[in-house]
PDB file of C-alpha atoms in Angstrom:
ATOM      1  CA  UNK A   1     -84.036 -17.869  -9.517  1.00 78.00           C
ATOM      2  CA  UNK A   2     -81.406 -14.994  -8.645  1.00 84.00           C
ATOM      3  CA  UNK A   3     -81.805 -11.773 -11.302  1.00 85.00           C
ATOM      4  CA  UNK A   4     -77.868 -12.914 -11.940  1.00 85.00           C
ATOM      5  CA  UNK A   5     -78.729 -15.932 -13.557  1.00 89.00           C
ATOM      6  CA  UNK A   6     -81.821 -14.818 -15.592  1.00 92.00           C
ATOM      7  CA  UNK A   7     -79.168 -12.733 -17.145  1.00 90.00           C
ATOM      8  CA  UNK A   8     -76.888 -15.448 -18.072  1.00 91.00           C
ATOM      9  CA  UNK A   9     -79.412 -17.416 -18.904  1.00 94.00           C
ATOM     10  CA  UNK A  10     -80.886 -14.552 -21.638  1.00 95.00           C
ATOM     11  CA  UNK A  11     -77.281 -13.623 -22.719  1.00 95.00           C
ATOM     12  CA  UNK A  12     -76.856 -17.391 -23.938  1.00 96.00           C
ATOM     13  CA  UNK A  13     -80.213 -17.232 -25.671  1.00 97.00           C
ATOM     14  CA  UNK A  14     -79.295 -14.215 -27.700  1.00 97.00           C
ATOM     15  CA  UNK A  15     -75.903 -15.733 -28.530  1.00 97.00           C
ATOM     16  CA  UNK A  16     -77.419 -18.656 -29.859  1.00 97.00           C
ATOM     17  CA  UNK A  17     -79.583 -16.544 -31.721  1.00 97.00           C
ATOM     18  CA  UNK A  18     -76.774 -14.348 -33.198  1.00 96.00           C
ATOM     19  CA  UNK A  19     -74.816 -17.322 -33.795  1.00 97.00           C
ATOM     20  CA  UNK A  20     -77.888 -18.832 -35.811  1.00 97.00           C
ATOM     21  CA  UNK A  21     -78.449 -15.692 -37.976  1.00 95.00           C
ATOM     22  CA  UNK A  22     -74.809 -14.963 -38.417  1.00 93.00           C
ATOM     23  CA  UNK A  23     -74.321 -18.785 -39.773  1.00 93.00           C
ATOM     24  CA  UNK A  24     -77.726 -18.518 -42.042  1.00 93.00           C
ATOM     25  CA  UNK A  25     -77.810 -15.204 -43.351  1.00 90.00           C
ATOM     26  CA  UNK A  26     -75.762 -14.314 -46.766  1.00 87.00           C
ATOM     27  CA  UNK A  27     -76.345 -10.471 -46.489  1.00 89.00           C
ATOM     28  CA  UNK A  28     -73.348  -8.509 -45.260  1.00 91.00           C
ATOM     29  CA  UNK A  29     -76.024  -5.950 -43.149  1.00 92.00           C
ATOM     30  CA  UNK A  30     -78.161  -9.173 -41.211  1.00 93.00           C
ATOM     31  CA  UNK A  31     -74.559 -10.597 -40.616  1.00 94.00           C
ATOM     32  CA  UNK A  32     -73.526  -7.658 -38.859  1.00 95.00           C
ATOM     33  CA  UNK A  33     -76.704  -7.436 -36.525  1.00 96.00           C
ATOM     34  CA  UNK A  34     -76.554 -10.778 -36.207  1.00 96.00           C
ATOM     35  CA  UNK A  35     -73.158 -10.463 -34.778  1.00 96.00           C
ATOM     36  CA  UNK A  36     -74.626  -7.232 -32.345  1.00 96.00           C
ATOM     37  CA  UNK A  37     -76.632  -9.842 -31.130  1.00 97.00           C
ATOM     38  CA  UNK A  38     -74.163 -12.041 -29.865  1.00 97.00           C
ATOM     39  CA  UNK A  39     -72.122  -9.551 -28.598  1.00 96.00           C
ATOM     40  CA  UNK A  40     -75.192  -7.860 -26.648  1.00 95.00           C
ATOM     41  CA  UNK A  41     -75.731 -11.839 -25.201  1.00 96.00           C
ATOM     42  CA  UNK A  42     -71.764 -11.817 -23.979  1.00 95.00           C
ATOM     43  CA  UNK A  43     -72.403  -8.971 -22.012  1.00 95.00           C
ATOM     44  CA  UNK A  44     -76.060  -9.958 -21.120  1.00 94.00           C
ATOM     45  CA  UNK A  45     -73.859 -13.542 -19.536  1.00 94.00           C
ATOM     46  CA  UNK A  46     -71.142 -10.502 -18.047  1.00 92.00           C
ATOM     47  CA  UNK A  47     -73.741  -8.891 -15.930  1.00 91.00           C
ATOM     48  CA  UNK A  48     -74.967 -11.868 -14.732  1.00 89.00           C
ATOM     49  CA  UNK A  49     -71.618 -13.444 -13.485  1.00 88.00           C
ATOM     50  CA  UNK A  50     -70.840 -10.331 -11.637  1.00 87.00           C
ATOM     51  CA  UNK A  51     -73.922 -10.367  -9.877  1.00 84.00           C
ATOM     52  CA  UNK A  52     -73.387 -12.193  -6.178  1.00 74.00           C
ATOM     53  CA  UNK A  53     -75.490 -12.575  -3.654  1.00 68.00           C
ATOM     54  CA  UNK A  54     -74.052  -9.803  -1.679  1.00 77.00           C
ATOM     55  CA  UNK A  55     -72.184  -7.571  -3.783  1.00 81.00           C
ATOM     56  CA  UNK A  56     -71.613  -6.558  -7.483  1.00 81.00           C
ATOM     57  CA  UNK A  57     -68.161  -7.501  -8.881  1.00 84.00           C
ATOM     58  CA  UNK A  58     -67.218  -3.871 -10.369  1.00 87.00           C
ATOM     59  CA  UNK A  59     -64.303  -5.322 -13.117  1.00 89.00           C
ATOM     60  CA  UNK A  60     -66.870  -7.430 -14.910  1.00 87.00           C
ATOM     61  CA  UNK A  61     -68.862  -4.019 -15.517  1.00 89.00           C
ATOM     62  CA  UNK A  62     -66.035  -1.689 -16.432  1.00 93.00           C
ATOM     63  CA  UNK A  63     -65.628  -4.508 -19.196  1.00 93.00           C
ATOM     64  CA  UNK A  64     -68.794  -4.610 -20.236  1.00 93.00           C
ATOM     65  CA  UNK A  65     -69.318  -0.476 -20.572  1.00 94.00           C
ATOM     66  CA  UNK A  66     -65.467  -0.916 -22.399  1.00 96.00           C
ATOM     67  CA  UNK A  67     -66.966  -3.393 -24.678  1.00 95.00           C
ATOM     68  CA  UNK A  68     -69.844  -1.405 -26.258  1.00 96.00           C
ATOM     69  CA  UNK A  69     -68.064   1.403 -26.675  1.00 97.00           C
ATOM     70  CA  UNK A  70     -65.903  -1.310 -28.732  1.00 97.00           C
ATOM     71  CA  UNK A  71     -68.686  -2.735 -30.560  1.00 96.00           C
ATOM     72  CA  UNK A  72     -70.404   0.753 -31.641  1.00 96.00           C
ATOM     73  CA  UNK A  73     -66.939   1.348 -33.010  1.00 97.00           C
ATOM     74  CA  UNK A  74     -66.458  -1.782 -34.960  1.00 96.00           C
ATOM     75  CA  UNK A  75     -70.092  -1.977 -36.295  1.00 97.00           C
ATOM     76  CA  UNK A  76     -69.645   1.853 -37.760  1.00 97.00           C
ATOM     77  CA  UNK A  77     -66.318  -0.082 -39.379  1.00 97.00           C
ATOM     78  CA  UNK A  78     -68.099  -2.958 -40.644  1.00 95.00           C
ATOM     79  CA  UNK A  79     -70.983  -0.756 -42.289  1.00 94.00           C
ATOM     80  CA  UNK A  80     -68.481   1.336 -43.903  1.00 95.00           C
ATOM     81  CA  UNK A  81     -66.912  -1.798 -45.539  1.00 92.00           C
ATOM     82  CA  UNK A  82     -70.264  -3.060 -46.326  1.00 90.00           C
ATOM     83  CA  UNK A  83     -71.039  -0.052 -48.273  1.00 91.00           C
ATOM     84  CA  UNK A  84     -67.670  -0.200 -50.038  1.00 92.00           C
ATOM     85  CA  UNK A  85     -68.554  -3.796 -50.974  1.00 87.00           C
ATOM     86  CA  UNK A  86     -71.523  -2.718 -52.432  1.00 88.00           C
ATOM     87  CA  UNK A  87     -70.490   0.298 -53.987  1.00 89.00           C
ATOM     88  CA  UNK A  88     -67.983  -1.813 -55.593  1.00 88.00           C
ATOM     89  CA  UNK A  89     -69.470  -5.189 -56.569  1.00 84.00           C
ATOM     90  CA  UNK A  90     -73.429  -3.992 -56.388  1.00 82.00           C
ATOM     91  CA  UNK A  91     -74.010  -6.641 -53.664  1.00 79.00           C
ATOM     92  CA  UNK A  92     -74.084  -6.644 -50.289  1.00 77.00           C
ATOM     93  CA  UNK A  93     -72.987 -10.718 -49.627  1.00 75.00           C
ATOM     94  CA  UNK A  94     -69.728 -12.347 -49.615  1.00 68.00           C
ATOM     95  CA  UNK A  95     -68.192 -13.858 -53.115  1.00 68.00           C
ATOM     96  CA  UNK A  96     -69.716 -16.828 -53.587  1.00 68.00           C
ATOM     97  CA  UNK A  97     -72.657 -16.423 -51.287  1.00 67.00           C
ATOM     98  CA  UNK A  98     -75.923 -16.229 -52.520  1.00 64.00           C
ATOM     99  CA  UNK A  99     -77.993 -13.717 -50.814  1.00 58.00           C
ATOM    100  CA  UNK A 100     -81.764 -14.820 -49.761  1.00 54.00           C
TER     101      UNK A 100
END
């Protein structure tokens, strides 16, 4: 088993994951680290495509380093709405969500 493909293979088990918390979880906060998850499991499955067996595919990785620097960004974004939810509504789930 080729380090390339134990990444893949982890990257799809955290996206699964994310995509399980993102679908059961009401509160605004678990839905946003729920969503890190998967996108820490698309680059996880990135990494691991790039790998061959003689070389690293460079593009794959400039993607990857481009797409945290996204994801820090738009998790700061999504906290900051959070907070306005709740500073608005005094919840921190979606209307007509019940959080658990």
């Amino acid at each position: 088993m080729s380090a390339g493909l134990i990444y893949a293979v982890t990257g799809v088990l955290l996206f699964s994951l994310g995509f399980y918390g993102l679908i059961v979880h009401a509160h605004l906060v678990r839905k946003i680290l729920a969503f890190n998850i998967m996108g820490s499991g698309t680059f996880l499955v990135l990494v691991g495509l790039a790998q061959r067996a003689d070389s690293v595919d460079p593009v794959p990785q400039a993607l990857v380093l481009t797409g945290i620097v996204v994801a820090v960004s738009a998790t700061a974004f999504a906290l900051i709405l959070a907070r306005r939810l709740y500073a608005a509504s005094g919840r921190c789930a979606l209307p007509g969500e019940e959080e658990r």
